[in-house]
Coordinates of C-alpha atoms in Angstrom, one line a residue:
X1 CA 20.5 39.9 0.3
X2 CA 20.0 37.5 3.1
X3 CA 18.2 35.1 1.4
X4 CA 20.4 34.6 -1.2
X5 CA 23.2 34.4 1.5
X6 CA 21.0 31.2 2.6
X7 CA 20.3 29.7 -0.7
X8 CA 24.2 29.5 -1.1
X9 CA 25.0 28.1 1.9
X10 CA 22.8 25.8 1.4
X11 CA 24.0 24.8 -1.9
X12 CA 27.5 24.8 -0.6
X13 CA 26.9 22.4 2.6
X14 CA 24.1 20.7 1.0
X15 CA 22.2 20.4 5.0
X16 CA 18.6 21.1 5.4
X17 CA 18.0 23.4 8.0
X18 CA 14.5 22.4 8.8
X19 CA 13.6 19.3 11.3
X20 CA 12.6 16.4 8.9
X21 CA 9.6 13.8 9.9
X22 CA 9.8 10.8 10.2
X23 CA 9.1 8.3 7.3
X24 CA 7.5 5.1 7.2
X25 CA 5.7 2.8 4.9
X26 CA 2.7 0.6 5.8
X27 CA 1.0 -2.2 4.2
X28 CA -2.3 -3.8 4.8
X29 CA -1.6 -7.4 3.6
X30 CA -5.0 -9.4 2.1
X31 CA -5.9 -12.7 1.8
X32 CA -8.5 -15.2 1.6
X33 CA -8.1 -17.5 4.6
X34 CA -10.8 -20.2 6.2
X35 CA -13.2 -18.5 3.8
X36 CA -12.6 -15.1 4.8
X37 CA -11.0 -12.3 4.2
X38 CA -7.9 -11.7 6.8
X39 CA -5.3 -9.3 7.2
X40 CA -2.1 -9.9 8.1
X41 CA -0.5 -7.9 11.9
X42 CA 2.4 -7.9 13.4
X43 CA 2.9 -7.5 17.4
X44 CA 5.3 -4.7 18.1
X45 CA 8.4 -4.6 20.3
X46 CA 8.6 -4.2 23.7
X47 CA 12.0 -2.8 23.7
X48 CA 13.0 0.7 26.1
X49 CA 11.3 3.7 23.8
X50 CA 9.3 2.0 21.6
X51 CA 5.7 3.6 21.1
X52 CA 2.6 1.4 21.1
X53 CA 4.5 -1.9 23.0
X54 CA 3.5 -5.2 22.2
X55 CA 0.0 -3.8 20.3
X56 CA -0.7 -4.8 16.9
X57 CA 0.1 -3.0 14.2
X58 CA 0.6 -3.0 10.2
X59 CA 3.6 -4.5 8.9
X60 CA 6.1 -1.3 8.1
X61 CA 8.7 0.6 9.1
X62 CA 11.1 3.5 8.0
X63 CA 12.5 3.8 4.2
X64 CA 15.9 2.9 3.9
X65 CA 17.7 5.4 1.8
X66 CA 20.3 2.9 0.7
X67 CA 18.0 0.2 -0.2
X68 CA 14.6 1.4 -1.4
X69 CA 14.8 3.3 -5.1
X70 CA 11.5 4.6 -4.3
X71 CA 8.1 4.5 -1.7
X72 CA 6.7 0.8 -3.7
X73 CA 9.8 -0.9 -3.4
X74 CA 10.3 -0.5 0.4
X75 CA 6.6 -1.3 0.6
X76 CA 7.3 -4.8 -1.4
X77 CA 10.5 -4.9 0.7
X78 CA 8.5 -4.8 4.2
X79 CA 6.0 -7.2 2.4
X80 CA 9.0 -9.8 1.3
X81 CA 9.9 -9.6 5.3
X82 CA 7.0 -10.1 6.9
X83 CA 5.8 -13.2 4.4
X84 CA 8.6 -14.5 2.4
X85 CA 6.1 -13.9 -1.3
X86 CA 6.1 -11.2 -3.8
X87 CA 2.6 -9.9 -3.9
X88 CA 1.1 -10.5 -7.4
X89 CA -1.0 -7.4 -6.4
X90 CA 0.5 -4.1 -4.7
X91 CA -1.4 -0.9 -5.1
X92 CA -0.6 2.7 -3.1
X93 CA -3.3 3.6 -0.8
X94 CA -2.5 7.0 0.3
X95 CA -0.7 8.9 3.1
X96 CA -1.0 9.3 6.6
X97 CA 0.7 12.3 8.5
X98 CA -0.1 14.7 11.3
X99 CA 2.4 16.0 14.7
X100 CA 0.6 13.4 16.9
X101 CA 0.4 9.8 15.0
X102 CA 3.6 8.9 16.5
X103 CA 4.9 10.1 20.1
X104 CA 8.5 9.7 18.8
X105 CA 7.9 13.0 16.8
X106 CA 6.2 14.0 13.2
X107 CA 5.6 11.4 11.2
X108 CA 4.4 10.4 7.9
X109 CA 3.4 6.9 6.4
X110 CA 2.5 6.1 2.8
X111 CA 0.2 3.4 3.0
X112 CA 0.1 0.3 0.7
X113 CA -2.6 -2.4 0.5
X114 CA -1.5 -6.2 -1.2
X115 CA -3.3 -9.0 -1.9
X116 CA -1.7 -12.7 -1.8
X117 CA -2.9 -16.4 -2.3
X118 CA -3.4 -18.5 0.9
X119 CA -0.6 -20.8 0.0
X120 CA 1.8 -17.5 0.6
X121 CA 5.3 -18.4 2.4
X122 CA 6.5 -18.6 6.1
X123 CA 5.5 -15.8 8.3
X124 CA 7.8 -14.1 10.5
X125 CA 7.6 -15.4 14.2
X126 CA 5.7 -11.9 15.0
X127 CA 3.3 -11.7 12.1
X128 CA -0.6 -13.4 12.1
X129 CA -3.7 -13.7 10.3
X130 CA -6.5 -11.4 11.6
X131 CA -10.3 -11.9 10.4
X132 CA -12.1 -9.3 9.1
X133 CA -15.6 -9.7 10.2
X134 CA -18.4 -7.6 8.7
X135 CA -16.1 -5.1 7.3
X136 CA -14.4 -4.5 10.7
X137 CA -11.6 -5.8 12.3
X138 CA -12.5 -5.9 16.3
X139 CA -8.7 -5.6 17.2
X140 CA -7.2 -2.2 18.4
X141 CA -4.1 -1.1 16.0
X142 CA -1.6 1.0 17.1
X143 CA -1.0 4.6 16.3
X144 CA -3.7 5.4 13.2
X145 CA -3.3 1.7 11.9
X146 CA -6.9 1.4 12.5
X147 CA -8.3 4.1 10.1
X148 CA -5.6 3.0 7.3
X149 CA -7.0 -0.9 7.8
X150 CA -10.5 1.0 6.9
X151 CA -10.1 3.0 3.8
X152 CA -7.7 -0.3 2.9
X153 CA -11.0 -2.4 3.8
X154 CA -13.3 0.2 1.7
X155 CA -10.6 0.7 -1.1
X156 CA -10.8 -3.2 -1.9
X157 CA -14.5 -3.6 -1.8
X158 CA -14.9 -0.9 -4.3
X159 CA -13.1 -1.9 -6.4
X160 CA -14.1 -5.3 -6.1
X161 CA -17.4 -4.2 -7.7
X162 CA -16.1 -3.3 -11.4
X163 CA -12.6 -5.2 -11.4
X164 CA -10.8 -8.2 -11.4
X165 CA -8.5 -8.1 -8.5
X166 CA -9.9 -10.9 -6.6
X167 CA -7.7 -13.5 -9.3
X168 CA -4.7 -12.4 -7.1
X169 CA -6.1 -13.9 -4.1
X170 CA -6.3 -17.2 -5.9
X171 CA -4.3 -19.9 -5.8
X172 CA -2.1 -20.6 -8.4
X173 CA -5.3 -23.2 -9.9
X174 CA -9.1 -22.5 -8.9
X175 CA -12.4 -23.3 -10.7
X176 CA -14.6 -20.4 -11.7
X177 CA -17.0 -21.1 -8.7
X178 CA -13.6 -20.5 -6.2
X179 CA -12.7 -17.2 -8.1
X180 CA -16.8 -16.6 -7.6
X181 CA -16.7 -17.5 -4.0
X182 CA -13.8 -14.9 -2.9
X183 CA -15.4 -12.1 -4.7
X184 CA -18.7 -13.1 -2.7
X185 CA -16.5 -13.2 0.6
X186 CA -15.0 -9.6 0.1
X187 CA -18.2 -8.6 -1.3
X188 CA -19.9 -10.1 1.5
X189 CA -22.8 -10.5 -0.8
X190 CA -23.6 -13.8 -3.1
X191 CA -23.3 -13.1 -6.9
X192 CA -25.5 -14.1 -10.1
X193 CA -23.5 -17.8 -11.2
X194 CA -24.5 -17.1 -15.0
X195 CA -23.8 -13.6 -15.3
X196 CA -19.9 -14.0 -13.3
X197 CA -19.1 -16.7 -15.1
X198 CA -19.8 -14.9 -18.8
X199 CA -18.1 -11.5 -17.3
X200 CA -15.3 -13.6 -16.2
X201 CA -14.8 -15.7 -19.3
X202 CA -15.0 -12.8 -21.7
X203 CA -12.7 -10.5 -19.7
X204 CA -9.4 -12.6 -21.3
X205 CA -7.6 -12.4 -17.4
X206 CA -7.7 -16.2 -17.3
X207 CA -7.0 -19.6 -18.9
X208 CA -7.7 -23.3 -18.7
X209 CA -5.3 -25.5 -17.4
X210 CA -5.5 -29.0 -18.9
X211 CA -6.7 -30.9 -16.0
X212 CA -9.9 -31.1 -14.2
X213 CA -10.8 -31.0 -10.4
X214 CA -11.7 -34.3 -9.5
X215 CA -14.7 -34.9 -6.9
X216 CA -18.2 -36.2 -5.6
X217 CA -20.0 -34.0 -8.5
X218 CA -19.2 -33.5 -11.8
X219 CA -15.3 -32.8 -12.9
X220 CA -14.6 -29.1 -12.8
X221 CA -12.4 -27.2 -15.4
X222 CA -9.4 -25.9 -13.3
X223 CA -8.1 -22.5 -14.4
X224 CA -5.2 -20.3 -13.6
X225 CA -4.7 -16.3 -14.0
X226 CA -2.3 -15.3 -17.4
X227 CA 0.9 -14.3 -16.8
X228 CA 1.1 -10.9 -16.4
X229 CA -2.6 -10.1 -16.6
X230 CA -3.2 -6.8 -15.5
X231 CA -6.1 -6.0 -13.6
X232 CA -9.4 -5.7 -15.6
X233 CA -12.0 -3.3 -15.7
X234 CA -15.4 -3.7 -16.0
X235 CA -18.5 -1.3 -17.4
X236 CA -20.8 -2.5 -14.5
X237 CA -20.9 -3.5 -11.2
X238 CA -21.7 -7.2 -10.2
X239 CA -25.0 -8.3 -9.8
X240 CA -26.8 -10.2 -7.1
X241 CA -29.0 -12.8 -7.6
X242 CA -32.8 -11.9 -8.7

């Protein structure tokens, strides 16, 4: 039959016969910065052919066959590029593809979102800190950058509500009323003190570091996240003040 004259060639040359699309991986890179939350852009090339010149974008680019075992690892690879650090927090986001995202031909990105500390390394000479300001970012992204920023955005703040992934924003020591104050900046709400600091306490994600923050009020207890603490979830949602 002449399909199953196809299905041996194929086995026998091993070649697609099929166009393949193109392939990327994007990450939307968090951080607490200047008491906000910021993303972190790149400005792409202006080189003969390239789509979207000099606009800002998401730190990405195409999987390497030879280097990335699988979608996560090129997404921390693009991440180690772009900031020198390891992301303590990487999480997939979900996947972008259509005939029209990318004038170079059919493409498909798989999305990633990380969060870092503010003390992360030495950005690359084309990578900055954006501001996200009322849930929004004001910049234009290239290609669909823009709605992948968004569910990133939306992604974090819901699970802000019943988790503990603000810790990996932190820096590597922070009083409780830091580790408050970032939840209250992606939140963009203020939180009840008593209530965070008992949900906190009793969720085992953190320990006390035997020194104290030293300043014009009383000495704070300084506290860092466990090694290896896996994000914690919690039965309810964080309350505002009454």
């Amino acid at each position: 039959m002449a399909g199953e004259n196809r299905a041996e060639d194929f086995e026998k040359s091993g070649d697609l016969d099929f166009p393949r699309p193109l392939t990327t991986v994007d990450v939307v890179i968090f951080s607490i910065r200047d008491d906000q939350l910021q993303v972190l852009l790149v400005r792409r090339p202006a080189g003969e052919g390239e789509p979207f010149p000099q606009a800002l974008a998401l730190p990405g680019g195409f999987v390497d066959v030879v280097k990335d075992r699988d979608l996560a690892a090129c997404a921390a690879r693009k991440l180690k590029e772009k900031t020198g650090v390891t992301a303590p927090y990487l999480e997939q986001l979900g996947s972008w593809g259509s005939a029209s995202r990318d004038p170079r031909g059919w493409s498909a990105t798989h999305a990633y979102f990380a969060l870092i500390p503010e003390e992360a390394g030495a950005l690359t000479p084309d990578a900055r800190w954006f501001p996200i300001q009322g849930g929004r970012l004001k910049e234009k992204l290239a290609f669909d950058h823009g709605d992948i920023l968004a569910s990133a955005i939306q992604r974090l703040r819901n699970k802000v509500e019943y988790t503990s992934l603000p810790a990996y924003l932190m820096p590597a020591e922070f009083t409780l009323p830091d580790l408050q104050r970032v939840y209250e900046i992606v939140l963009d709400r203020p939180l009840e003190k008593s209530a965070f600091r008992t949900r906190i306490l009793s969720a085992d994600m953190i320990e006390p570091v035997a020194k104290m923050r030293r300043g014009p009020n009383r000495p704070a207890q300084l506290y860092r996240l466990k090694k290896n603490s896996k994000p914690v979830y919690f039965v309810r949602t964080f309350n505002p003040p009454e």
